[in-house]
Amino acid sequence: MLPLELYYSPTPNGWKVTIFLEEAGIPYTVVPMDLGAGDQFSDAFLKISPNGRMPAIYDPNMQVSVFESGAIMIHVAENYPEARWLLPVDPLPRAKVLEWLFWVNAGLGPMAGQASHFKYYAPVLQKSADHRYGQNRYIQEFNRLVSVMDHQLGQTGQYLAGPYSVADVAAYPWVKPWKRWMGKSLEESGYMNVQRWYDSIKARPAEHRGMAVLRKQAIAGQAVRETGTMPDVALATLFRKGADSKL
């Protein structure tokens, strides 16, 4: 088996895929992406990911590229026996896993991403604007979605769809910043089931390996976000480049 080529930056969407591949034991090589420098807008990358977003993979064994984290995990789980335990084959449990995977990718991830944007980036991009509505709107929705998780975990037990699956892998990186954003732990917030779930995944060896990929860059990036010191050129690349185009 040839290793997959993973186009990656250490963000929640990137961590989903590294943790997943580590859980499955699928070999991969990392193609680091500097988002502030605009690597995601290069012609070569747009051929792999037309949306100009990572993560994406090139699978040399099947000679196909796949973009979007959920599509990547489904592709690998369906085509590599080592990963099939993370996505059931039987229709009923498979449907449950897929509905929670799609819930993460359509709800939890985007809303947590907007919460992050209004916490870290909007105040820097528009220093004179009042961002309280956006900050409150997305933090409240992030909180609501985590409450949905807590209720679901109270019904299913240890994991979102029963056994550990791609749905849990996808959700974990977006729950990780809870305490930093909310100022108190999941347990202190009343989400005992999510706290138990989070602690269980955090203790897994594959989580440690997946989160370690480009860890120095992740730590440096978080420091820049927390201090609001991202260079103007990088901000313009991340949030303004392509504003008048289809990208």
mmCIF file of C-alpha atoms in Angstrom:
data_model
loop_
_atom_site.group_PDB
_atom_site.id
_atom_site.type_symbol
_atom_site.label_atom_id
_atom_site.label_comp_id
_atom_site.label_asym_id
_atom_site.label_seq_id
_atom_site.Cartn_x
_atom_site.Cartn_y
_atom_site.Cartn_z
ATOM 1 C CA MET A 1 0.000 0.000 0.000
ATOM 2 C CA LEU A 2 1.303 3.426 -0.964
ATOM 3 C CA PRO A 3 0.791 6.159 1.653
ATOM 4 C CA LEU A 4 -1.993 8.656 1.125
ATOM 5 C CA GLU A 5 -0.915 12.247 0.521
ATOM 6 C CA LEU A 6 -2.627 14.462 3.095
ATOM 7 C CA TYR A 7 -2.830 18.202 2.439
ATOM 8 C CA TYR A 8 -2.986 19.484 5.958
ATOM 9 C CA SER A 9 -2.810 22.348 8.395
ATOM 10 C CA PRO A 10 -3.184 21.833 12.176
ATOM 11 C CA THR A 11 -6.777 22.984 12.609
ATOM 12 C CA PRO A 12 -9.878 21.084 13.774
ATOM 13 C CA ASN A 13 -10.676 20.035 10.212
ATOM 14 C CA GLY A 14 -7.136 18.803 9.733
ATOM 15 C CA TRP A 15 -7.052 16.997 13.081
ATOM 16 C CA LYS A 16 -10.170 15.025 12.171
ATOM 17 C CA VAL A 17 -8.281 13.327 9.382
ATOM 18 C CA THR A 18 -4.962 12.763 11.159
ATOM 19 C CA ILE A 19 -6.729 11.193 14.157
ATOM 20 C CA PHE A 20 -8.850 9.069 11.825
ATOM 21 C CA LEU A 21 -5.854 7.833 9.832
ATOM 22 C CA GLU A 22 -3.947 7.090 13.026
ATOM 23 C CA GLU A 23 -6.903 5.150 14.409
ATOM 24 C CA ALA A 24 -7.121 3.133 11.201
ATOM 25 C CA GLY A 25 -3.380 2.610 10.857
ATOM 26 C CA ILE A 26 -3.419 3.900 7.279
ATOM 27 C CA PRO A 27 0.000 5.209 6.163
ATOM 28 C CA TYR A 28 0.086 8.806 5.006
ATOM 29 C CA THR A 29 2.517 11.569 4.208
ATOM 30 C CA VAL A 30 1.769 15.161 5.140
ATOM 31 C CA VAL A 31 1.874 17.993 2.650
ATOM 32 C CA PRO A 32 1.974 21.011 4.992
ATOM 33 C CA MET A 33 -0.211 23.939 4.011
ATOM 34 C CA ASP A 34 0.501 27.511 5.067
ATOM 35 C CA LEU A 35 -2.980 29.020 4.967
ATOM 36 C CA GLY A 36 -1.738 32.495 5.809
ATOM 37 C CA ALA A 37 0.540 32.359 2.777
ATOM 38 C CA GLY A 38 -2.294 31.249 0.515
ATOM 39 C CA ASP A 39 -1.209 27.687 -0.288
ATOM 40 C CA GLN A 40 -4.900 26.762 -0.500
ATOM 41 C CA PHE A 41 -5.348 29.075 -3.488
ATOM 42 C CA SER A 42 -2.545 27.615 -5.607
ATOM 43 C CA ASP A 43 -3.526 26.210 -8.986
ATOM 44 C CA ALA A 44 -2.091 22.827 -8.051
ATOM 45 C CA PHE A 45 -4.147 22.576 -4.874
ATOM 46 C CA LEU A 46 -7.348 23.825 -6.500
ATOM 47 C CA LYS A 47 -7.167 20.854 -8.850
ATOM 48 C CA ILE A 48 -7.424 18.651 -5.751
ATOM 49 C CA SER A 49 -9.764 20.817 -3.692
ATOM 50 C CA PRO A 50 -11.836 23.135 -5.937
ATOM 51 C CA ASN A 51 -13.225 24.891 -2.851
ATOM 52 C CA GLY A 52 -9.752 26.068 -1.863
ATOM 53 C CA ARG A 53 -9.978 24.493 1.586
ATOM 54 C CA MET A 54 -8.055 21.767 3.311
ATOM 55 C CA PRO A 55 -7.943 18.942 4.251
ATOM 56 C CA ALA A 56 -7.715 16.990 1.044
ATOM 57 C CA ILE A 57 -6.006 13.779 0.062
ATOM 58 C CA TYR A 58 -4.548 12.218 -3.025
ATOM 59 C CA ASP A 59 -4.947 8.454 -2.932
ATOM 60 C CA PRO A 60 -2.208 6.979 -5.151
ATOM 61 C CA ASN A 61 -3.564 3.471 -4.723
ATOM 62 C CA MET A 62 -6.841 4.409 -6.402
ATOM 63 C CA GLN A 63 -5.450 7.417 -8.295
ATOM 64 C CA VAL A 64 -8.143 9.739 -6.990
ATOM 65 C CA SER A 65 -8.208 12.945 -4.981
ATOM 66 C CA VAL A 66 -10.826 13.637 -2.311
ATOM 67 C CA PHE A 67 -11.586 16.903 -0.522
ATOM 68 C CA GLU A 68 -13.783 17.633 2.540
ATOM 69 C CA SER A 69 -13.021 15.827 5.791
ATOM 70 C CA GLY A 70 -16.213 13.751 5.867
ATOM 71 C CA ALA A 71 -15.755 12.595 2.277
ATOM 72 C CA ILE A 72 -12.142 11.674 3.036
ATOM 73 C CA MET A 73 -13.110 9.532 6.012
ATOM 74 C CA ILE A 74 -15.899 7.797 4.092
ATOM 75 C CA HIS A 75 -13.596 7.151 1.118
ATOM 76 C CA VAL A 76 -10.909 5.605 3.283
ATOM 77 C CA ALA A 77 -13.335 3.575 5.402
ATOM 78 C CA GLU A 78 -15.042 2.147 2.325
ATOM 79 C CA ASN A 79 -11.857 1.276 0.452
ATOM 80 C CA TYR A 80 -9.360 0.208 3.122
ATOM 81 C CA PRO A 81 -10.216 -2.779 5.338
ATOM 82 C CA GLU A 82 -8.124 -1.384 8.202
ATOM 83 C CA ALA A 83 -10.542 1.541 8.528
ATOM 84 C CA ARG A 84 -13.870 -0.240 8.131
ATOM 85 C CA TRP A 85 -14.399 -0.655 11.864
ATOM 86 C CA LEU A 86 -14.919 3.115 12.080
ATOM 87 C CA LEU A 87 -17.864 3.127 9.643
ATOM 88 C CA PRO A 88 -20.293 0.196 9.887
ATOM 89 C CA VAL A 89 -21.261 -1.745 6.791
ATOM 90 C CA ASP A 90 -24.666 -2.867 8.081
ATOM 91 C CA PRO A 91 -27.308 -0.348 6.942
ATOM 92 C CA LEU A 92 -28.905 0.536 10.286
ATOM 93 C CA PRO A 93 -25.784 1.279 12.369
ATOM 94 C CA ARG A 94 -24.206 2.874 9.298
ATOM 95 C CA ALA A 95 -27.134 5.278 8.999
ATOM 96 C CA LYS A 96 -26.723 6.302 12.641
ATOM 97 C CA VAL A 97 -23.013 6.968 12.230
ATOM 98 C CA LEU A 98 -23.551 8.929 9.018
ATOM 99 C CA GLU A 99 -26.293 11.110 10.475
ATOM 100 C CA TRP A 100 -23.991 12.166 13.321
ATOM 101 C CA LEU A 101 -21.027 12.626 10.983
ATOM 102 C CA PHE A 102 -23.178 14.905 8.810
ATOM 103 C CA TRP A 103 -24.449 16.674 11.940
ATOM 104 C CA VAL A 104 -20.871 17.501 12.842
ATOM 105 C CA ASN A 105 -19.929 18.677 9.360
ATOM 106 C CA ALA A 106 -23.119 20.685 8.804
ATOM 107 C CA GLY A 107 -23.670 21.989 12.330
ATOM 108 C CA LEU A 108 -21.101 21.616 15.078
ATOM 109 C CA GLY A 109 -18.064 22.334 12.915
ATOM 110 C CA PRO A 110 -19.374 25.398 11.053
ATOM 111 C CA MET A 111 -20.912 26.952 14.174
ATOM 112 C CA ALA A 112 -17.769 26.363 16.254
ATOM 113 C CA GLY A 113 -15.747 27.789 13.390
ATOM 114 C CA GLN A 114 -17.850 30.957 13.402
ATOM 115 C CA ALA A 115 -17.508 31.190 17.177
ATOM 116 C CA SER A 116 -13.744 31.068 16.684
ATOM 117 C CA HIS A 117 -13.890 33.677 13.909
ATOM 118 C CA PHE A 118 -15.829 36.210 15.954
ATOM 119 C CA LYS A 119 -13.675 35.587 19.019
ATOM 120 C CA TYR A 120 -10.278 35.862 17.357
ATOM 121 C CA TYR A 121 -10.445 37.323 13.860
ATOM 122 C CA ALA A 122 -13.401 39.704 13.516
ATOM 123 C CA PRO A 123 -12.130 42.099 16.229
ATOM 124 C CA VAL A 124 -8.804 42.328 14.375
ATOM 125 C CA LEU A 125 -10.285 42.621 10.888
ATOM 126 C CA GLN A 126 -12.722 45.382 11.912
ATOM 127 C CA LYS A 127 -11.361 47.021 15.027
ATOM 128 C CA SER A 128 -14.020 49.727 15.273
ATOM 129 C CA ALA A 129 -17.040 47.451 14.780
ATOM 130 C CA ASP A 130 -19.249 46.022 17.506
ATOM 131 C CA HIS A 131 -18.952 42.247 17.232
ATOM 132 C CA ARG A 132 -20.983 41.317 20.286
ATOM 133 C CA TYR A 133 -23.973 40.048 18.326
ATOM 134 C CA GLY A 134 -21.856 37.681 16.225
ATOM 135 C CA GLN A 135 -19.868 36.556 19.254
ATOM 136 C CA ASN A 136 -22.984 35.837 21.305
ATOM 137 C CA ARG A 137 -24.883 34.280 18.402
ATOM 138 C CA TYR A 138 -22.287 31.647 17.613
ATOM 139 C CA ILE A 139 -21.204 30.934 21.167
ATOM 140 C CA GLN A 140 -24.852 30.305 22.058
ATOM 141 C CA GLU A 141 -25.302 28.027 19.060
ATOM 142 C CA PHE A 142 -22.070 26.184 19.908
ATOM 143 C CA ASN A 143 -23.450 25.723 23.411
ATOM 144 C CA ARG A 144 -26.777 24.457 22.057
ATOM 145 C CA LEU A 145 -25.069 21.912 19.827
ATOM 146 C CA VAL A 146 -22.941 20.615 22.678
ATOM 147 C CA SER A 147 -26.147 20.246 24.705
ATOM 148 C CA VAL A 148 -27.534 18.116 21.864
ATOM 149 C CA MET A 149 -24.388 15.983 22.088
ATOM 150 C CA ASP A 150 -24.809 15.634 25.821
ATOM 151 C CA HIS A 151 -28.385 14.406 25.430
ATOM 152 C CA GLN A 152 -27.379 11.947 22.691
ATOM 153 C CA LEU A 153 -24.498 10.561 24.741
ATOM 154 C CA GLY A 154 -26.893 10.112 27.643
ATOM 155 C CA GLN A 155 -28.945 7.860 25.367
ATOM 156 C CA THR A 156 -26.193 5.913 23.606
ATOM 157 C CA GLY A 157 -23.579 5.558 26.332
ATOM 158 C CA GLN A 158 -19.933 6.115 25.557
ATOM 159 C CA TYR A 159 -20.026 7.398 21.960
ATOM 160 C CA LEU A 160 -22.332 9.333 19.623
ATOM 161 C CA ALA A 161 -23.716 6.488 17.525
ATOM 162 C CA GLY A 162 -22.993 3.595 19.875
ATOM 163 C CA PRO A 163 -19.509 2.179 19.189
ATOM 164 C CA TYR A 164 -16.612 4.550 18.538
ATOM 165 C CA SER A 165 -16.804 5.789 14.936
ATOM 166 C CA VAL A 166 -15.936 8.462 12.401
ATOM 167 C CA ALA A 167 -18.657 10.633 13.983
ATOM 168 C CA ASP A 168 -16.728 10.821 17.255
ATOM 169 C CA VAL A 169 -13.447 11.488 15.469
ATOM 170 C CA ALA A 170 -15.049 14.349 13.526
ATOM 171 C CA ALA A 171 -16.670 15.939 16.577
ATOM 172 C CA TYR A 172 -13.732 15.746 18.973
ATOM 173 C CA PRO A 173 -11.520 18.556 17.579
ATOM 174 C CA TRP A 174 -14.431 20.992 17.670
ATOM 175 C CA VAL A 175 -15.213 20.248 21.312
ATOM 176 C CA LYS A 176 -11.557 20.513 22.313
ATOM 177 C CA PRO A 177 -11.521 24.353 22.669
ATOM 178 C CA TRP A 178 -14.633 24.420 24.896
ATOM 179 C CA LYS A 179 -12.895 25.440 28.111
ATOM 180 C CA ARG A 180 -10.776 28.098 26.395
ATOM 181 C CA TRP A 181 -13.830 29.669 24.761
ATOM 182 C CA MET A 182 -16.337 29.228 27.581
ATOM 183 C CA GLY A 183 -14.099 29.798 30.602
ATOM 184 C CA LYS A 184 -15.129 26.595 32.354
ATOM 185 C CA SER A 185 -14.943 22.875 31.744
ATOM 186 C CA LEU A 186 -17.624 20.747 30.134
ATOM 187 C CA GLU A 187 -18.328 19.221 33.531
ATOM 188 C CA GLU A 188 -18.627 22.642 35.152
ATOM 189 C CA SER A 189 -21.017 23.594 32.339
ATOM 190 C CA GLY A 190 -23.287 20.684 33.215
ATOM 191 C CA TYR A 191 -22.279 18.488 30.283
ATOM 192 C CA MET A 192 -21.168 15.421 32.182
ATOM 193 C CA ASN A 193 -21.777 13.054 29.282
ATOM 194 C CA VAL A 194 -19.705 15.138 26.869
ATOM 195 C CA GLN A 195 -16.946 15.465 29.465
ATOM 196 C CA ARG A 196 -16.797 11.684 29.827
ATOM 197 C CA TRP A 197 -16.804 11.276 26.022
ATOM 198 C CA TYR A 198 -14.101 13.911 25.589
ATOM 199 C CA ASP A 199 -11.851 12.374 28.241
ATOM 200 C CA SER A 200 -12.253 8.941 26.674
ATOM 201 C CA ILE A 201 -11.122 10.127 23.241
ATOM 202 C CA LYS A 202 -8.348 12.320 24.628
ATOM 203 C CA ALA A 203 -6.842 9.245 26.294
ATOM 204 C CA ARG A 204 -6.611 7.277 23.038
ATOM 205 C CA PRO A 205 -3.082 6.836 21.614
ATOM 206 C CA ALA A 206 -4.306 7.715 18.120
ATOM 207 C CA GLU A 207 -5.517 11.076 19.433
ATOM 208 C CA HIS A 208 -2.029 11.795 20.737
ATOM 209 C CA ARG A 209 -0.427 10.889 17.411
ATOM 210 C CA GLY A 210 -2.994 12.717 15.308
ATOM 211 C CA MET A 211 -2.824 15.892 17.367
ATOM 212 C CA ALA A 212 0.993 15.807 17.283
ATOM 213 C CA VAL A 213 1.173 16.351 13.508
ATOM 214 C CA LEU A 214 2.720 19.818 12.977
ATOM 215 C CA ARG A 215 2.111 20.541 16.660
ATOM 216 C CA LYS A 216 4.680 23.344 16.827
ATOM 217 C CA GLN A 217 2.827 25.185 14.086
ATOM 218 C CA ALA A 218 -0.467 24.637 15.921
ATOM 219 C CA ILE A 219 0.921 26.118 19.141
ATOM 220 C CA ALA A 220 2.398 29.097 17.290
ATOM 221 C CA GLY A 221 -0.867 29.697 15.452
ATOM 222 C CA GLN A 222 -2.884 29.621 18.658
ATOM 223 C CA ALA A 223 -0.529 32.149 20.252
ATOM 224 C CA VAL A 224 -1.038 34.491 17.303
ATOM 225 C CA ARG A 225 -4.825 34.144 17.538
ATOM 226 C CA GLU A 226 -4.902 34.706 21.291
ATOM 227 C CA THR A 227 -2.771 37.865 21.036
ATOM 228 C CA GLY A 228 -4.393 39.222 17.868
ATOM 229 C CA THR A 229 -1.013 39.592 16.195
ATOM 230 C CA MET A 230 -1.581 37.840 12.871
ATOM 231 C CA PRO A 231 0.111 39.904 10.134
ATOM 232 C CA ASP A 232 -2.182 41.970 7.941
ATOM 233 C CA VAL A 233 -0.977 40.129 4.841
ATOM 234 C CA ALA A 234 -1.989 36.774 6.324
ATOM 235 C CA LEU A 235 -5.385 38.143 7.409
ATOM 236 C CA ALA A 236 -5.996 39.515 3.941
ATOM 237 C CA THR A 237 -5.073 36.166 2.425
ATOM 238 C CA LEU A 238 -7.314 34.191 4.764
ATOM 239 C CA PHE A 239 -10.399 36.405 4.648
ATOM 240 C CA ARG A 240 -10.241 38.735 1.663
ATOM 241 C CA LYS A 241 -8.406 36.972 -1.142
ATOM 242 C CA GLY A 242 -10.926 35.865 -3.714
ATOM 243 C CA ALA A 243 -13.692 38.003 -2.204
ATOM 244 C CA ASP A 244 -14.716 39.085 -5.740
ATOM 245 C CA SER A 245 -14.268 35.630 -7.257
ATOM 246 C CA LYS A 246 -15.940 32.258 -7.029
ATOM 247 C CA LEU A 247 -13.446 31.334 -4.292
#
